[in-house]
mmCIF file of C-alpha atoms in Angstrom:
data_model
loop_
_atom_site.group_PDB
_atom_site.id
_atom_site.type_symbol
_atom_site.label_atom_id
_atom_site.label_comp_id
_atom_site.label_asym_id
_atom_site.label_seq_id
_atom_site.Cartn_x
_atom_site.Cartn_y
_atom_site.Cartn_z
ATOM 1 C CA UNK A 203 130.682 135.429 92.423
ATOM 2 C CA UNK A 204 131.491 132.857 89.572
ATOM 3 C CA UNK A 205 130.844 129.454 88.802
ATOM 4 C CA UNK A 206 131.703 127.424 86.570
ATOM 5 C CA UNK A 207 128.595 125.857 85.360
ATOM 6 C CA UNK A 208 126.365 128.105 86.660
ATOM 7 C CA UNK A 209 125.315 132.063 85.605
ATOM 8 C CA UNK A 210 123.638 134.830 87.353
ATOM 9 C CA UNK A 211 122.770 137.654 84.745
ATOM 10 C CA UNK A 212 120.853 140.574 85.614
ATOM 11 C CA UNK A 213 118.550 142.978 83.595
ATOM 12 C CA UNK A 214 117.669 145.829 86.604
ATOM 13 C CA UNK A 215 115.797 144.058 89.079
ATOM 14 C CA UNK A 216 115.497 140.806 87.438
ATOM 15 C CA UNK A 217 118.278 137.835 88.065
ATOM 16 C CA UNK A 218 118.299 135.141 85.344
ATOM 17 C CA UNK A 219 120.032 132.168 86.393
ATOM 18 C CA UNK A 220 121.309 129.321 83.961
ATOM 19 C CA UNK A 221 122.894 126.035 84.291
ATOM 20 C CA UNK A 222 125.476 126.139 81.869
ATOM 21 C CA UNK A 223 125.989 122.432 81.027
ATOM 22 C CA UNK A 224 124.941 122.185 77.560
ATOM 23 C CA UNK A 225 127.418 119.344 76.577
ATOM 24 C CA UNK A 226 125.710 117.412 79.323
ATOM 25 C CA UNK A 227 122.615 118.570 79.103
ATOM 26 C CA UNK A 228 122.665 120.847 82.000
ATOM 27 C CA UNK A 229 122.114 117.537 84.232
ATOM 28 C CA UNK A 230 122.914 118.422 87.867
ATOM 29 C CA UNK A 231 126.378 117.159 89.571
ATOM 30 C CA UNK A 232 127.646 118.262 92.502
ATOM 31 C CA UNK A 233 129.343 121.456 91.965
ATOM 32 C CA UNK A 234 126.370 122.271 90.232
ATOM 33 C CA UNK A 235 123.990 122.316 92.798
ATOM 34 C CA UNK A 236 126.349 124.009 95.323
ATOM 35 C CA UNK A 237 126.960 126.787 92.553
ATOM 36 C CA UNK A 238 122.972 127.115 92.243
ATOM 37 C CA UNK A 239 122.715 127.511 95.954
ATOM 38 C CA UNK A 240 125.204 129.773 96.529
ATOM 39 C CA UNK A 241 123.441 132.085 92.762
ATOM 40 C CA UNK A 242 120.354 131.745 94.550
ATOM 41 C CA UNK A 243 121.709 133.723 97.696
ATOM 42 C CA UNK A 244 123.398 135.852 95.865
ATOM 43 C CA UNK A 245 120.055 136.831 94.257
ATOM 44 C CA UNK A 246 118.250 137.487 97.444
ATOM 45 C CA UNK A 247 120.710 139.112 99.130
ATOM 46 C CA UNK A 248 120.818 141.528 95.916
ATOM 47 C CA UNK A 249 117.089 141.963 96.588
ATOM 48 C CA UNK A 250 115.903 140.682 92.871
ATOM 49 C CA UNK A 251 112.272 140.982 92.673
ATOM 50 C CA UNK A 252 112.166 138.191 90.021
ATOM 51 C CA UNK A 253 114.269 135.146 89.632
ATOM 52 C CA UNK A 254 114.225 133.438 86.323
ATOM 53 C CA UNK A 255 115.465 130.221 86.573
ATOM 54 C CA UNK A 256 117.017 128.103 83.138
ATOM 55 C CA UNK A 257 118.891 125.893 81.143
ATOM 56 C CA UNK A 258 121.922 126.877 78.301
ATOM 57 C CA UNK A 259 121.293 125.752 74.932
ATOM 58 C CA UNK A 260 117.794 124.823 72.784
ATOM 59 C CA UNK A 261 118.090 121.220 74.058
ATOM 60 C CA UNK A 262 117.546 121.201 77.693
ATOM 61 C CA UNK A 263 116.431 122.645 80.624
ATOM 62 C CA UNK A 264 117.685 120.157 83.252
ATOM 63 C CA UNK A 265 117.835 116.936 81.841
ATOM 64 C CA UNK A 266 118.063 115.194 85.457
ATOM 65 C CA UNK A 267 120.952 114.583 87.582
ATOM 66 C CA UNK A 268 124.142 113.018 87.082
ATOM 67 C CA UNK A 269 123.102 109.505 87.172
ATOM 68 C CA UNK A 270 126.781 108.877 86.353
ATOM 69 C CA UNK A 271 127.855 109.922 89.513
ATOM 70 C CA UNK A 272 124.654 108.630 91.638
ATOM 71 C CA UNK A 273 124.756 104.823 90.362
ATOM 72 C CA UNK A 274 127.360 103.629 93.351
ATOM 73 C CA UNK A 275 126.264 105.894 96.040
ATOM 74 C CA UNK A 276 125.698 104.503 99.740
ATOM 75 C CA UNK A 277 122.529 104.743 101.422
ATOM 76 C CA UNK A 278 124.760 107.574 103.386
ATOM 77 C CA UNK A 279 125.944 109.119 100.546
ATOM 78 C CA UNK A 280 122.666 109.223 98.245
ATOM 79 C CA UNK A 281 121.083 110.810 102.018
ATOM 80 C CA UNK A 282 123.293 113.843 101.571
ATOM 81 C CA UNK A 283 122.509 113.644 97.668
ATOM 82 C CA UNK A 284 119.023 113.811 98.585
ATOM 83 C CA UNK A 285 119.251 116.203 101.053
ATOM 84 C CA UNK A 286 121.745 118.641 98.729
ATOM 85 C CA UNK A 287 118.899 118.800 96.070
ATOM 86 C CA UNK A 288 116.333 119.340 98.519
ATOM 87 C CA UNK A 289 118.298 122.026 99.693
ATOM 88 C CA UNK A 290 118.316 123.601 95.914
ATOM 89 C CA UNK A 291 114.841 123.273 95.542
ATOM 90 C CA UNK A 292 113.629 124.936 98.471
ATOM 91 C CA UNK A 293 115.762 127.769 98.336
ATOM 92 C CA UNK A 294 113.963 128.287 95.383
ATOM 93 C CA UNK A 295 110.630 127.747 96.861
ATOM 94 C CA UNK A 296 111.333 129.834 100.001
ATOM 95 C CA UNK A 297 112.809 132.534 97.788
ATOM 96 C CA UNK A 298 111.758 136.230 99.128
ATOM 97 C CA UNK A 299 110.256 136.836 95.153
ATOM 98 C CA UNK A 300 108.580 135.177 92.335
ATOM 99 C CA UNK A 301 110.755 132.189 90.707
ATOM 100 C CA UNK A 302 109.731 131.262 87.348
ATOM 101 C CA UNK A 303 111.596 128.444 85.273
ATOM 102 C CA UNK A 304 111.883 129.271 81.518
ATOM 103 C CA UNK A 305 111.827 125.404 80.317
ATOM 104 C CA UNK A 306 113.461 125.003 77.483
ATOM 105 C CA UNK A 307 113.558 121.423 76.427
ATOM 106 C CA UNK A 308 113.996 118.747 78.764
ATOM 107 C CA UNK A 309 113.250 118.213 82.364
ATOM 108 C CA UNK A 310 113.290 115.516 83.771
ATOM 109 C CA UNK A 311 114.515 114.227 86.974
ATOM 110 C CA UNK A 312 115.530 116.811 88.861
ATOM 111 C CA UNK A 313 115.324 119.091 86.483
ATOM 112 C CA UNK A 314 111.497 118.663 86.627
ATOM 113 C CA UNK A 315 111.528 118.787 90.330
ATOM 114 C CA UNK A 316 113.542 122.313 90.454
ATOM 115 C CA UNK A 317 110.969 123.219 87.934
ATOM 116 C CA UNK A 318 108.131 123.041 90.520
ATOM 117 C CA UNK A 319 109.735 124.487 93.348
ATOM 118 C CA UNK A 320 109.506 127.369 91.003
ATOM 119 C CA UNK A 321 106.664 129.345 91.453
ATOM 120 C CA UNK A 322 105.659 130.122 87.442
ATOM 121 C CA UNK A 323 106.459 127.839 84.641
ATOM 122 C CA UNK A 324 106.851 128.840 80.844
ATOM 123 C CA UNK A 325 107.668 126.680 78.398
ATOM 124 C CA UNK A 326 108.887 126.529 74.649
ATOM 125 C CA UNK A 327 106.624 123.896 72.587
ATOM 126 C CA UNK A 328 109.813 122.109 72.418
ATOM 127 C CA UNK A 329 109.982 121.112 75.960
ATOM 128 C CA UNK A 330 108.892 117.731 77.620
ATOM 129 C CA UNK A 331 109.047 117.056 81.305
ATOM 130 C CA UNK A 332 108.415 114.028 83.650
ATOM 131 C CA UNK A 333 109.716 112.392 86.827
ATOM 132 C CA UNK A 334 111.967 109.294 85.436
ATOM 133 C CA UNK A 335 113.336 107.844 88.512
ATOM 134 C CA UNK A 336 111.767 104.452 88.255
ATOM 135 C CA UNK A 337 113.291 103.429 85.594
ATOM 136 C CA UNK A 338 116.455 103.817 87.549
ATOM 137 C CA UNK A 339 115.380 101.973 90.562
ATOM 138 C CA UNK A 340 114.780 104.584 92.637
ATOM 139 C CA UNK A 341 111.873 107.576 93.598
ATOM 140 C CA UNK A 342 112.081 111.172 93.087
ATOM 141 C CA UNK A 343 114.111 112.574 95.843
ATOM 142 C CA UNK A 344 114.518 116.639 95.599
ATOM 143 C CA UNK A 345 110.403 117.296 96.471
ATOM 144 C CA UNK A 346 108.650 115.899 93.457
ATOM 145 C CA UNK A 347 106.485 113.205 95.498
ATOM 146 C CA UNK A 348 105.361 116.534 97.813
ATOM 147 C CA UNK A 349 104.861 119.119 94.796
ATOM 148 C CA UNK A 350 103.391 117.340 91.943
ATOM 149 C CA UNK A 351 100.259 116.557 93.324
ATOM 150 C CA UNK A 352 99.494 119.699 94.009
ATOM 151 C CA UNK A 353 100.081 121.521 90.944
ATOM 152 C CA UNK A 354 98.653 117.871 88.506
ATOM 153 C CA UNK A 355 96.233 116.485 91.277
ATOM 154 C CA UNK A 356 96.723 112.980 92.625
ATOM 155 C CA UNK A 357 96.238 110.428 89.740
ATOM 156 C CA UNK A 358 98.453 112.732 87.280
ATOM 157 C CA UNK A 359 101.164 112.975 89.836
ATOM 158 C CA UNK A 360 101.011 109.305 90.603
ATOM 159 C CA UNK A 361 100.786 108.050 87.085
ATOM 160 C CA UNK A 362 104.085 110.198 86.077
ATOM 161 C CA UNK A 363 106.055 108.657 89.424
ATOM 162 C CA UNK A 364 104.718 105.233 88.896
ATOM 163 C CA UNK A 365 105.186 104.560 85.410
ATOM 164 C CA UNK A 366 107.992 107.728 84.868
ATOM 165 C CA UNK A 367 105.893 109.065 81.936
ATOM 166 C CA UNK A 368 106.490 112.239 80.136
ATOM 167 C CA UNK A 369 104.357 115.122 78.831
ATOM 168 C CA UNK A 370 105.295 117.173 76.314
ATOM 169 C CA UNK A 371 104.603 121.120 76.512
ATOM 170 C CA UNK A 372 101.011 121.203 75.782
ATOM 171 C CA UNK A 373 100.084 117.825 77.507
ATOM 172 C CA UNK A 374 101.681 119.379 80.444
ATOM 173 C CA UNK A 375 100.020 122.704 80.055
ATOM 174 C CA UNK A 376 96.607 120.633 80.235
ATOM 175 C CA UNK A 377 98.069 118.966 83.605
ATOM 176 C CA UNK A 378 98.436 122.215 85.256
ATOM 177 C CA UNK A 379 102.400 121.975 85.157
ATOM 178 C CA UNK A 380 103.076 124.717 82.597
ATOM 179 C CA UNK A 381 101.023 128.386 82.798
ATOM 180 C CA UNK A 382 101.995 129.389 79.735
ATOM 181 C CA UNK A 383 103.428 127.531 75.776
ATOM 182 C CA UNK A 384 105.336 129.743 73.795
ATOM 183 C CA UNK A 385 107.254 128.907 70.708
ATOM 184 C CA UNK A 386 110.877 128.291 71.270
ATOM 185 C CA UNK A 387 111.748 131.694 69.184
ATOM 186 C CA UNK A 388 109.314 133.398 71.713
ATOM 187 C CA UNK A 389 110.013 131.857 75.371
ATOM 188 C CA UNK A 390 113.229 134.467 75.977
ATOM 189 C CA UNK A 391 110.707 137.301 75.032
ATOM 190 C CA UNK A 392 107.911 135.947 76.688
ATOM 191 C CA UNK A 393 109.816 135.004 79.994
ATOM 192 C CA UNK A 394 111.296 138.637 80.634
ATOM 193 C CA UNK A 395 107.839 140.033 79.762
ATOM 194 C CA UNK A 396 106.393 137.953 82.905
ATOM 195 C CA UNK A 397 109.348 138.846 85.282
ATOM 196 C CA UNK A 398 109.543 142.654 84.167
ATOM 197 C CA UNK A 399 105.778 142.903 85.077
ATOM 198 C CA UNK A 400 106.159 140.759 88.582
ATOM 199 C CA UNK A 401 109.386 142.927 88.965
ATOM 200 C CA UNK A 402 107.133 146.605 88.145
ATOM 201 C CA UNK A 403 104.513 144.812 91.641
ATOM 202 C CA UNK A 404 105.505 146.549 95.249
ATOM 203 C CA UNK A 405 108.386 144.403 96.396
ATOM 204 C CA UNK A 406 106.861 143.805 100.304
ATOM 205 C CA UNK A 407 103.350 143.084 99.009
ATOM 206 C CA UNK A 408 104.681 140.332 96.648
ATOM 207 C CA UNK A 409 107.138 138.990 99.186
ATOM 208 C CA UNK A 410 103.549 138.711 101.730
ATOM 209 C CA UNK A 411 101.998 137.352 98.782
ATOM 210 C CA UNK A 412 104.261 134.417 98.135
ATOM 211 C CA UNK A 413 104.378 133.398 101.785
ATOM 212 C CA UNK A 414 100.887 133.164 102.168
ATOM 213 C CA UNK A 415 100.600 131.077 99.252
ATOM 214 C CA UNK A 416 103.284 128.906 100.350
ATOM 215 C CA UNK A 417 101.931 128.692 104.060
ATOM 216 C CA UNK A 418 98.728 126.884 102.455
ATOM 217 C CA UNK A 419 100.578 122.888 102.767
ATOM 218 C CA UNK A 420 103.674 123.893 105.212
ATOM 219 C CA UNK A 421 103.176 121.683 107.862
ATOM 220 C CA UNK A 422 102.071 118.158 105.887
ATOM 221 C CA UNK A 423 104.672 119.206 103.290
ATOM 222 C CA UNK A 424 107.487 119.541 105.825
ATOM 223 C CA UNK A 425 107.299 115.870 106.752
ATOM 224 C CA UNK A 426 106.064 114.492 103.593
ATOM 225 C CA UNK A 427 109.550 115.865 102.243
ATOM 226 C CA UNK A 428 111.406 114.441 105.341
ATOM 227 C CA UNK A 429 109.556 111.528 104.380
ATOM 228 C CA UNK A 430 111.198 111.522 100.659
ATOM 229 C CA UNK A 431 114.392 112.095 101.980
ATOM 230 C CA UNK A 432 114.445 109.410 103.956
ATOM 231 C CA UNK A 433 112.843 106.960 101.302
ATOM 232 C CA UNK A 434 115.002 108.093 98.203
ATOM 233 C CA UNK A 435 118.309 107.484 100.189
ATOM 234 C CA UNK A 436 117.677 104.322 101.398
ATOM 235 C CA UNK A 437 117.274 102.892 97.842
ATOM 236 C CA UNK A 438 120.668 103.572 96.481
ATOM 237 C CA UNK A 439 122.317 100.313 96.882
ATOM 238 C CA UNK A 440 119.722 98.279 96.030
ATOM 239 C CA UNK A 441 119.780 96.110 93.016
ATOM 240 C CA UNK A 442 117.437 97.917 91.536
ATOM 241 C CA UNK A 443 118.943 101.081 91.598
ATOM 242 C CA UNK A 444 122.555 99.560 90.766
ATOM 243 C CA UNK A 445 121.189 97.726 87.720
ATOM 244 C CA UNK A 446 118.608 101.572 86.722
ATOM 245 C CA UNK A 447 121.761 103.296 86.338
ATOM 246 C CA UNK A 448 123.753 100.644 84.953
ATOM 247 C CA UNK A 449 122.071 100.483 82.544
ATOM 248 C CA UNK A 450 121.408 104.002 81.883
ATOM 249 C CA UNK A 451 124.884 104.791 81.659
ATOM 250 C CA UNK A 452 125.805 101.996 79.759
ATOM 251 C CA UNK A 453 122.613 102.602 76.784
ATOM 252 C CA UNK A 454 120.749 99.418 77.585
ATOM 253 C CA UNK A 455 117.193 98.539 79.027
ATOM 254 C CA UNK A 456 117.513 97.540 82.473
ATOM 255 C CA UNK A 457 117.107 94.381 83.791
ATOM 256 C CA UNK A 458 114.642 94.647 87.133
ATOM 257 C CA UNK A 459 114.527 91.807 90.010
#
């Protein structure tokens, strides 16, 4: 298949896929996420044994979402929003082989959440990630609340949702969020390095491996994100998140009740 803002290269048993955005900063819209679903699929059913997962251009890796689009959503709508995105995120999770993200700038957002449902992270010095939402008036709502904590421990995770900070590549490193710091010449290298050795493991053994792993927090993870969903819908149409994006999308500081 094809997409329009999506790719899905291969190099033998390794899939690469990029959101091809770079005017926009590879921030997620609709079509986006659908096309990532369906490339994600595609992948498994092709049997990759490695799925890299990244952004086009040196500037991002997913800057967020389209906050464009997201500042008048419903309650309703920003549900199915929520629930398209979680949808993303743990097809990436649940998928049958290792997932790494190659982060190559920013991430933030969303992009930062599909980051952690990734199983690896490597990142170019340039890159800097967080979990913005606040300052939009809402929470994150595609697994971050779930995910963070247990890859940055409690007070990390709950310092970056509360106060939306960001980390840049080695402060994030330090966190736990990123395995590995390359230079930005080096992360394309370094990146198919990692997935060419996961891709060289036995295929079954890797796929037990993984759901082990992932067994470890199913059950208190499967309602803590049911949880999120519910939370992160009900605050679009707010007047917090009306004025967030507003603002956002008009360049100004926002303006809080």
């Amino acid at each position: 298949m094809s997409w329009e803002t999506v790719r899905l290269d291969w190099d033998e048993d390794v899939a690469t896929l990029t959101v091809d955005r770079p005017d926009a900063l590879n921030a997620l819209n609709v079509a986006t996420l659908e096309a990532m679903g369906e490339a994600i699929t595609e992948a498994a059913d092709e049997d990759a044994r490695a799925l890299v997962v990244t952004g086009a251009g040196d500037d991002a890796f997913i800057a967020g979402a389209d906050i464009a689009y997201m500042q008048d959503l419903s309650t309703t709508e920003g549900q199915e929003w929520g629930e398209l995105g979680h949808d993303v995120a743990d097809a990436l999770e649940a998928f049958p082989a290792p997932t790494i993200a190659a982060v190559n700038g920013y991430a933030f957002g969303g992009g930062c959440e599909m980051a952690i449902a990734c199983d690896l992270r490597v990142a170019a010095e340039s890159a800097v990630i967080g979990n913005t939402e606040i300052d939009l008036g809402i929470i994150p709502g595609w697994g971050a609340t779930q995910r963070l904590p247990e890859l940055v421990g409690d007070e990390t995770a709950r310092r970056m949702i509360f106060l939306g900070e960001r980390l840049d590549a080695e402060s994030a490193a330090q966190a736990g969020l990123f395995g590995e710091v390359v230079s930005d010449e080096d992360l394309e290298d370094a990146v198919s390095e990692l997935a060419s050795r996961i891709a060289e493991k036995p295929a079954v053994a890797m796929r037990a491996a993984k759901q082990a792993l992932n067994q470890r927090s199913e059950g208190s993870q499967t309602s803590g994100l049911a949880y999120e969903q519910r939370a992160f819908a009900s605050l679009f149409g707010t007047p917090d998140q009306r004025e967030g994006m507003s603002a956002f999308v008009e360049g100004r500081e926002p303006e809080f009740e």
